[in-house]
Short mmCIF file of C-alpha atoms in Angstrom, two decimals:
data_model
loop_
_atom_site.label_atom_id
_atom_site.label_comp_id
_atom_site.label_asym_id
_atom_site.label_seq_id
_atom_site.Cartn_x
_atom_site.Cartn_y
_atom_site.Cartn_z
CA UNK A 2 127.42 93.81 131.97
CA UNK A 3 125.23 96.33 133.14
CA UNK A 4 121.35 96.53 132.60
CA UNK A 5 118.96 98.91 132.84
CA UNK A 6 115.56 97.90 133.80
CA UNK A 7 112.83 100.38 133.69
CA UNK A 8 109.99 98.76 135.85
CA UNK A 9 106.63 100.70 135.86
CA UNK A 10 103.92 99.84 138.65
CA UNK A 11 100.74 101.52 139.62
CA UNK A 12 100.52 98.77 142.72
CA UNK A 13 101.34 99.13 145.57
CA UNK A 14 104.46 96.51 146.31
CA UNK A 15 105.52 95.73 148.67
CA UNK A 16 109.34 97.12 148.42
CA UNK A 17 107.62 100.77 148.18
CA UNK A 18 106.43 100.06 152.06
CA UNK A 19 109.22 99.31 152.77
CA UNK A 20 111.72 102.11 151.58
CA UNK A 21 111.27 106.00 152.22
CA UNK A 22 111.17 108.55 149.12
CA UNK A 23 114.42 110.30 150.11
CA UNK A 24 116.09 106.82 150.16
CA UNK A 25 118.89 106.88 147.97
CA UNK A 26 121.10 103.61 149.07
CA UNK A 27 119.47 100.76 147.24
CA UNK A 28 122.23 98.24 145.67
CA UNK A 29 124.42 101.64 144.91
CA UNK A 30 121.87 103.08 142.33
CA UNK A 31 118.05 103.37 142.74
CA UNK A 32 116.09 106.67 142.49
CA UNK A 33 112.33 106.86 143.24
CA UNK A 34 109.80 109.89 141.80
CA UNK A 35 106.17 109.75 143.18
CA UNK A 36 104.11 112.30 141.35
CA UNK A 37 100.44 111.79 141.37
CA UNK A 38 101.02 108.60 143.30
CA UNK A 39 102.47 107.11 140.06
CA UNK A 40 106.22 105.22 141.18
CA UNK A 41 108.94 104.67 138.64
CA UNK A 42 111.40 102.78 139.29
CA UNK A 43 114.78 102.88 137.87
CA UNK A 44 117.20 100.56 138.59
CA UNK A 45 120.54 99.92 137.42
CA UNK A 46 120.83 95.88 138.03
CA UNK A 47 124.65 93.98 137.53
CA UNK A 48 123.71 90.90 136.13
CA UNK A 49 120.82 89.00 136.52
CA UNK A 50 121.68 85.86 138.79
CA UNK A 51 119.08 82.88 139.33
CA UNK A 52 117.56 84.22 142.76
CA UNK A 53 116.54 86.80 140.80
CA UNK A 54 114.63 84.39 138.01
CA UNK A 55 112.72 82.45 140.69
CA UNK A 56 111.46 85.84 142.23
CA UNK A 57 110.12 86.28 139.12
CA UNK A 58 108.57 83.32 138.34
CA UNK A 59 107.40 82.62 142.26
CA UNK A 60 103.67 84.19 142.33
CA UNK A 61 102.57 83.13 138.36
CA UNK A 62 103.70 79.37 139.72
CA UNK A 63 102.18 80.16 143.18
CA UNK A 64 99.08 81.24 141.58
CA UNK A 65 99.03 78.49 138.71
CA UNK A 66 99.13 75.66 141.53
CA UNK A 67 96.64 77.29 143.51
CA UNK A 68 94.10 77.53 140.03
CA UNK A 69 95.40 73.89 139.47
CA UNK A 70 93.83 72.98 143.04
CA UNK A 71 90.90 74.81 143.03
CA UNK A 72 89.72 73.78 139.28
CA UNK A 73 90.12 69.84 140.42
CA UNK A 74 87.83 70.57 143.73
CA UNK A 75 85.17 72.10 141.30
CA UNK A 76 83.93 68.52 140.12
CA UNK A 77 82.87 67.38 143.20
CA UNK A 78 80.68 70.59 144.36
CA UNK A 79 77.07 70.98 142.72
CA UNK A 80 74.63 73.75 142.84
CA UNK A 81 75.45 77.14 144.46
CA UNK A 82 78.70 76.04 146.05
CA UNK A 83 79.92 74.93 142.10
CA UNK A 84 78.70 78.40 141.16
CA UNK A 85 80.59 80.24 143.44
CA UNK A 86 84.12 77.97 143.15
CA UNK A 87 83.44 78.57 138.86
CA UNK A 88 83.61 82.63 140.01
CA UNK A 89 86.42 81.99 142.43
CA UNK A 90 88.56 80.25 139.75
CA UNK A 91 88.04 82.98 136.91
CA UNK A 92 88.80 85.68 138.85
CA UNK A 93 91.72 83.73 139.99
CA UNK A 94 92.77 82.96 136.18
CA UNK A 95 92.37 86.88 135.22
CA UNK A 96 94.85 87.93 138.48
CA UNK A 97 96.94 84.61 137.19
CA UNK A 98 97.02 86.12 133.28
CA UNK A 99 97.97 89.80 134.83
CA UNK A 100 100.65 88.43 136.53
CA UNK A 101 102.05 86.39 133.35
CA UNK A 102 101.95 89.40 131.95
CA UNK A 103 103.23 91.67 133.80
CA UNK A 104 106.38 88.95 133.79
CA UNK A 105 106.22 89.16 130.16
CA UNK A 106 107.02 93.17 130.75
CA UNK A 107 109.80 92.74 133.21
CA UNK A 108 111.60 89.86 131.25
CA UNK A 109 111.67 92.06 127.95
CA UNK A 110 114.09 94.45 129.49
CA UNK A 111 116.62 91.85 130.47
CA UNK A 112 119.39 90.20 129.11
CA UNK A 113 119.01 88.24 125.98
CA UNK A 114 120.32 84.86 127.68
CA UNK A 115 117.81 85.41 130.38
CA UNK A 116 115.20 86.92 128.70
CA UNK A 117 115.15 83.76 126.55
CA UNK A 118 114.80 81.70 130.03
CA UNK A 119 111.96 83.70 131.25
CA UNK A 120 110.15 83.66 127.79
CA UNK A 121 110.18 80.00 127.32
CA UNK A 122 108.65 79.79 130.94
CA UNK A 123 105.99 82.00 130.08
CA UNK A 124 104.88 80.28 126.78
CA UNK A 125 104.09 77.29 129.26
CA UNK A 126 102.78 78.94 131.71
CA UNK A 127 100.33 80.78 129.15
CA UNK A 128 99.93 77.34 127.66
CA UNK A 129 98.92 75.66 131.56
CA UNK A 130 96.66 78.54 131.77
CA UNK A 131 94.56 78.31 128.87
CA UNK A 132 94.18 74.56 130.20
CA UNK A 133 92.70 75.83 133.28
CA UNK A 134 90.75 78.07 131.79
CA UNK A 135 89.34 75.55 128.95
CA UNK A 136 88.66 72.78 132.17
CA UNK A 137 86.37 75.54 134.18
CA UNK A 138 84.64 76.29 130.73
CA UNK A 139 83.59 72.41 130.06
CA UNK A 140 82.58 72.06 134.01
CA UNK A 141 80.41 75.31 133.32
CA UNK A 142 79.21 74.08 129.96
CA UNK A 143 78.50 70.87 131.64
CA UNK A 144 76.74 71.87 134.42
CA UNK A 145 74.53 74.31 132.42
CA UNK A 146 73.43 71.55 129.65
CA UNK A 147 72.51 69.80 132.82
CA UNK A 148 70.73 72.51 134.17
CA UNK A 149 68.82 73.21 130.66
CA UNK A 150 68.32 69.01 130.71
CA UNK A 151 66.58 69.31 134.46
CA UNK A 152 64.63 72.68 133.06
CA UNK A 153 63.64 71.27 130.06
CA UNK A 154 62.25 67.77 131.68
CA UNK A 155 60.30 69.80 135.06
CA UNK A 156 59.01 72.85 132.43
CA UNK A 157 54.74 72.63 131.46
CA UNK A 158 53.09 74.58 129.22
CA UNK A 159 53.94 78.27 130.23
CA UNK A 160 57.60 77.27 130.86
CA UNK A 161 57.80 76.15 127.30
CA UNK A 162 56.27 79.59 126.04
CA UNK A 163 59.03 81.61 128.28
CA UNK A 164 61.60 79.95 126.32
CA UNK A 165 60.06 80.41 122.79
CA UNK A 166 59.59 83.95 123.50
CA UNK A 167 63.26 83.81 124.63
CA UNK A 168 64.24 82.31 121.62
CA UNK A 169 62.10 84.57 119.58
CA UNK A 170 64.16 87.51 121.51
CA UNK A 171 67.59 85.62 120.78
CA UNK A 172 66.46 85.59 116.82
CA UNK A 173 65.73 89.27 116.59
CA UNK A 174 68.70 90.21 118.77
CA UNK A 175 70.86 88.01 115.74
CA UNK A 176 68.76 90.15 112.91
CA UNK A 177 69.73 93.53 114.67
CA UNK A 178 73.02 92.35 114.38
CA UNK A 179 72.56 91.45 110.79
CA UNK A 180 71.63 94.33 109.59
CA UNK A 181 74.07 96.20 111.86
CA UNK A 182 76.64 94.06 110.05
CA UNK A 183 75.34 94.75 106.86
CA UNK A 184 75.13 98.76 107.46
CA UNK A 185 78.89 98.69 108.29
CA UNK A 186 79.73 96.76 105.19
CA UNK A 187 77.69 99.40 102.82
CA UNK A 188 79.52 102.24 105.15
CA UNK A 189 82.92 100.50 104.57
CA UNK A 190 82.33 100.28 100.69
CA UNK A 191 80.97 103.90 100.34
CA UNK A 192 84.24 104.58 102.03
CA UNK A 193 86.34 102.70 99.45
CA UNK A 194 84.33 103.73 96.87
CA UNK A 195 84.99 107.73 97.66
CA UNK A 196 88.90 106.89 98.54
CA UNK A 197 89.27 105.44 94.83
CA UNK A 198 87.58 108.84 93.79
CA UNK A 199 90.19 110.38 95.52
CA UNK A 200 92.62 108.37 94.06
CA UNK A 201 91.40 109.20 90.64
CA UNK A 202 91.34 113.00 91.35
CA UNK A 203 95.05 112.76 92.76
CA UNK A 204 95.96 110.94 89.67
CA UNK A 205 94.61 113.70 87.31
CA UNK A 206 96.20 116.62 89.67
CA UNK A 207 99.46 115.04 89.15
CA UNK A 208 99.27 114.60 85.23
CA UNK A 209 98.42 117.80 84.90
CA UNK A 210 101.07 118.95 86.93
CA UNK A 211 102.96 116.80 84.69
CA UNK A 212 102.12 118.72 81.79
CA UNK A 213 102.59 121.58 83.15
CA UNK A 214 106.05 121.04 84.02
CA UNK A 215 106.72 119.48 80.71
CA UNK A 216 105.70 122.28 79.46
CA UNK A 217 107.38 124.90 80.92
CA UNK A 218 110.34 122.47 80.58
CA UNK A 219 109.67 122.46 76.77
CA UNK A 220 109.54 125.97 76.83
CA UNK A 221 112.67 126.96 78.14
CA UNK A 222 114.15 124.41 75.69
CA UNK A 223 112.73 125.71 73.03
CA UNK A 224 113.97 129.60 74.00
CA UNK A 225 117.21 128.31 74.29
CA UNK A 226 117.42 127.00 71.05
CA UNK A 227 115.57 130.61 69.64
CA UNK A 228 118.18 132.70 71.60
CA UNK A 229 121.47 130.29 70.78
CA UNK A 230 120.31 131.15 67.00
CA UNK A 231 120.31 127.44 65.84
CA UNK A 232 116.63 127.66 65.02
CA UNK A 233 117.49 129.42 62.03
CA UNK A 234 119.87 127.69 60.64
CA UNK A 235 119.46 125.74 57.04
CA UNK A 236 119.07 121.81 58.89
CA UNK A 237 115.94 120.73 60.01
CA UNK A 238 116.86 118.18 62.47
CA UNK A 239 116.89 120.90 65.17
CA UNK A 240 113.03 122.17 64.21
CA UNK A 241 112.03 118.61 63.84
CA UNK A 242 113.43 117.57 67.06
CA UNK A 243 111.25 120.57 68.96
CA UNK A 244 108.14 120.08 67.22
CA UNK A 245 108.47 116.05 68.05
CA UNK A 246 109.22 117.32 71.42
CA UNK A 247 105.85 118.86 72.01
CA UNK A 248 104.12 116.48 70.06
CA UNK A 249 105.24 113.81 72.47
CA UNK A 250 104.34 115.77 75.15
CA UNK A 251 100.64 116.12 74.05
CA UNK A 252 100.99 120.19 73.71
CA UNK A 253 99.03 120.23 70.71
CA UNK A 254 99.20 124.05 70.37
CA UNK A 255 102.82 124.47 71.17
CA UNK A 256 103.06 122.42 68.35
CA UNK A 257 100.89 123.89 65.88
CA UNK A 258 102.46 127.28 66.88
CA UNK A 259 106.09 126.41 65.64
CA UNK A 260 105.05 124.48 62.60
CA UNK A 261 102.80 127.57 61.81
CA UNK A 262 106.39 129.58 62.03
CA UNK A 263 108.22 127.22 59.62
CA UNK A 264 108.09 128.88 56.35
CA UNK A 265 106.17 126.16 53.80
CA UNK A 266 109.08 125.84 51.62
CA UNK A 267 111.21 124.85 54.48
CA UNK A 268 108.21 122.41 55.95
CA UNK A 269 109.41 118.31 55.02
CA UNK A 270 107.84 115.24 55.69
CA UNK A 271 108.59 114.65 59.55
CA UNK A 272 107.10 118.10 60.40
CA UNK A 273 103.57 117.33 58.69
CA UNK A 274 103.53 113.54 59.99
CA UNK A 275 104.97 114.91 63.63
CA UNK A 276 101.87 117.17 63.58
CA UNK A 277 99.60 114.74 61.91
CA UNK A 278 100.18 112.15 64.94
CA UNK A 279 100.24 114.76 67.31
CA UNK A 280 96.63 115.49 66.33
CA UNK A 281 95.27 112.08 66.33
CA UNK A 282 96.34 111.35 69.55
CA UNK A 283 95.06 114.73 71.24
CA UNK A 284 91.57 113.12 69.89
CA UNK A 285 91.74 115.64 67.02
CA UNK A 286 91.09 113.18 64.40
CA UNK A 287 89.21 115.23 61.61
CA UNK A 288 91.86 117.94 62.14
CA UNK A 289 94.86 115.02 61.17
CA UNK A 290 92.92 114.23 58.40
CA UNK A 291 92.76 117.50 57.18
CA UNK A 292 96.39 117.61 57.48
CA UNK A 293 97.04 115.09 55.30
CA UNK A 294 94.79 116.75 52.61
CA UNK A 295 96.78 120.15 52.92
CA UNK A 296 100.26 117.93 52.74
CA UNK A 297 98.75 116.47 49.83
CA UNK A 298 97.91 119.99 48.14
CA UNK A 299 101.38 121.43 48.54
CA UNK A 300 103.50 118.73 47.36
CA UNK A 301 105.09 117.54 50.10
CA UNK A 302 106.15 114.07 50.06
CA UNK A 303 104.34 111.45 51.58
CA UNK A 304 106.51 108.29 53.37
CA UNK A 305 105.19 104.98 54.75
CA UNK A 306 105.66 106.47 58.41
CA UNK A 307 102.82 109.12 57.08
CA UNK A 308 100.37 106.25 56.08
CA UNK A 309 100.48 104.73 58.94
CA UNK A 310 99.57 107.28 60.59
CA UNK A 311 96.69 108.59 58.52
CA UNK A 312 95.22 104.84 58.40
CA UNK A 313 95.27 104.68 62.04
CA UNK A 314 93.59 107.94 62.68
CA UNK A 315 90.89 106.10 60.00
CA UNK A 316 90.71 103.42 62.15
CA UNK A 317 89.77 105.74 65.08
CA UNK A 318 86.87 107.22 63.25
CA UNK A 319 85.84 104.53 61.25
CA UNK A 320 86.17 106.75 58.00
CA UNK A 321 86.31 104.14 55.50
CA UNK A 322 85.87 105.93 52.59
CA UNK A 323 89.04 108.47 53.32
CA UNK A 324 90.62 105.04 54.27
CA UNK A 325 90.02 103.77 50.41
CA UNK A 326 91.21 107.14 49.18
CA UNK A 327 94.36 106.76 50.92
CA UNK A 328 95.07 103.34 49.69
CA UNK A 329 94.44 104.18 46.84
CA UNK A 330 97.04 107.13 46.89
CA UNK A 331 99.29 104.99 48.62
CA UNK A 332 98.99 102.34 45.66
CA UNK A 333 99.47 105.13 43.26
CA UNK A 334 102.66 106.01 44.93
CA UNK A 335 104.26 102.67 45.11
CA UNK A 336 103.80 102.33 48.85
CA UNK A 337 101.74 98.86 48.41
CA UNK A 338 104.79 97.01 48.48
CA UNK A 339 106.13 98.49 52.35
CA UNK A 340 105.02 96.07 54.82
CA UNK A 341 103.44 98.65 57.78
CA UNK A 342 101.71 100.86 55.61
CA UNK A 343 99.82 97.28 54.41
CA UNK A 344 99.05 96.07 57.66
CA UNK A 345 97.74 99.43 58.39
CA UNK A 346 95.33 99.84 56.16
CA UNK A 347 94.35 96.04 56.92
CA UNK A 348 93.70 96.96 59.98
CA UNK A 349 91.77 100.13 58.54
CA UNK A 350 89.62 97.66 56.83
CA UNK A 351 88.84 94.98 59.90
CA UNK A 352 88.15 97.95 62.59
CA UNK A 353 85.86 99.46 60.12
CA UNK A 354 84.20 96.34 59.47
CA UNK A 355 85.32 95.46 55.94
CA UNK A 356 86.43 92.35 56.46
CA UNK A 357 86.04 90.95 52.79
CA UNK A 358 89.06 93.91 51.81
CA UNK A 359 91.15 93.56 54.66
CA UNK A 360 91.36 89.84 53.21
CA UNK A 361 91.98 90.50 49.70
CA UNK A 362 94.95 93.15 50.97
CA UNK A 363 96.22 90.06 52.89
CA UNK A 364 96.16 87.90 49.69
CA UNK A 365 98.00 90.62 47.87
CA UNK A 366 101.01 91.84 50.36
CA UNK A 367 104.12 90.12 49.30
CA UNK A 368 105.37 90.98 52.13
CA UNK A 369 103.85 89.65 55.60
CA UNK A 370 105.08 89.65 59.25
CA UNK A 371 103.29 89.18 62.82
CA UNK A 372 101.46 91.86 62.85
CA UNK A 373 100.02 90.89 59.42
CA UNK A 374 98.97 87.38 60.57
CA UNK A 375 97.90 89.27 63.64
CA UNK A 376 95.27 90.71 62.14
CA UNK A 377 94.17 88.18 60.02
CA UNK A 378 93.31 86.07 62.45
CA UNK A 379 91.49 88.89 64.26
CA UNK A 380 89.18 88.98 61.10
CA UNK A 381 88.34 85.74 60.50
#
């Protein structure tokens, strides 16, 4: 199987020395490019055998057995000469961690079999050097509590003001970063706080774009229908189905406009309820109402569908007395007995705070469902 490996190296190893730029005989297939005194290696490996594993792995042992020997002859030094093995050792265990992982690089673009060999080294080698590096920071923690200790125990007067004033220092060095702290937390929630703005302001482009395009959808419906010539045929369905179609759609003047064209004798009960609900959900409650009035005064038929819808636009406004007119009308009409219109107006009555009414309504339906037991637990 053959492997690519691409090895990148801004050091200067030690195969480089030895081979020429125009050399072009290295295992068959190796090409070298030096721009800028950057190599790049490229070369095409046939297997990966187990020489090749321990070259690898040679200096991160060499230099883990070294670290291993140096941290052990740390304990018995003191003074200057423990100093200077401490800064020996960690900047031993930095060259140690470049090497892991530089390893870590190379054994990524192997084989999988191999690659799993080399990885499995490196997680203990990564664990043995965090060892090392955890022993030399308890022999430095050590030796400075000692240190402190000796300082602490030989320090008078002025000695113990140095280190209050140093402490004093330490304290307002942690408030700067308090308040640093606490700056970038008000900057990160002025940041959120505009983003959700901009959230908000997306939202509302898009429903309006929304609209639009329902419009201009409902539109070319609509002209279709005009120019096919089933608008004016005898069945309402069609004109119903429109006007429902822009009343669903929120276009409250689409809406108006083609009910205006219906000619009143031709106008039934879905086109003046359609409208009516169209109204009261556009937040044009006063204008529903007055609907209702004007359905009233020509005679058209009013359904429990309509009452519901007239009591909920009540409810909206808190208009009880229209509320009492229209149960009363809907009493009148024998509509007392449907179960939605009643819970309707029940509902009128709680959300306009007649709760006494709303009760006696409940007391009086012969018919009750959920939504009637709903609301009467709402108002007691």
């Amino acid at each position: 199987m053959v492997k690519l490996a691409v090895a990148l190296s801004l050091m200067e190893m030690v195969l480089f020395h030895q081979m020429r730029p125009q050399h072009e005989d290295v295992h068959s297939s190796v090409l070298f490019i030096f721009p800028n005194h950057i190599r790049v290696v490229v070369v095409l490996l046939v297997g990966y055998d187990e020489r090749g594993i321990r070259k690898l792995r040679a200096p991160v042992l060499r230099a883990l057995c070294e670290l291993s020997k140096k941290t052990s002859s740390v304990s018995n030094l003191d003074g200057e000469q423990q100093k200077q093995k401490i800064a020996e050792v960690r900047g031993g265990l930095d060259e140690a961690e470049a090497l892991i992982r530089k390893m870590d690089l190379e054994a990524r673009g192997l084989q999988p079999n191999i690659k799993a060999v080399l990885l499995a080294k490196l997680r203990e080698y990564k664990s043995d050097l965090n060892n090392l590096k955890n022993e030399v920071k308890r022999i430095a923690s050590t030796n400075l509590n000692q240190a402190a200790r000796d300082e602490l125990l030989e320090a008078g007067m002025g000695d113990t003001l140095t280190a209050s004033a140093n402490q004093r220092d330490r304290l307002l060095m942690s408030t700067e970063r308090l308040n640093n702290s606490g700056n970038r937390i008000r900057e990160s929630r002025k940041v959120m706080l505009e983003t959700e703005e901009l959230g908000v302001s997306l939202l509302q482009d898009l429903h309006q774009q929304r609209q639009s395009l329902l419009h201009a959808n409902n539109m070319k419906v609509h002209a279709t229908v005009i120019t096919s010539g089933l608008l004016d045929l005898p069945q309402t369905f069609l004109r119903n189905v429109i006007l429902h179609m822009y009343a669903a759609c929120g276009d409250v003047l689409a809406a108006r406009k083609l009910f205006d064209e219906i000619p009143i004798t031709q106008k039934d009960t879905v086109d003046w309820t359609t409208l009516m609900d169209c109204y009261s959900r556009g937040g044009l409650s006063v204008d529903a109402l007055s609907l209702f009035v004007s359905m009233r005064r020509e005679g058209v038929l009013v359904d429990d569908i309509t009452m519901v819808s007239v009591f909920s636009t009540c409810s909206k406004v808190g208009n009880s007395v229209f509320g009492i007119q229209v149960h009363a009308c809907m009493i009148k009409m024998g509509l007392n007995f449907c179960v939605k219109p009643g819970n309707a107006a029940m509902d009128m009555y709680a959300k306009c705070g007649l709760m006494g009414d709303a009760k006696t309504l409940f007391d009086e339906m012969t018919g009750r469902n959920v939504v009637s037991w709903t609301v009467l637990l709402w108002v007691r």
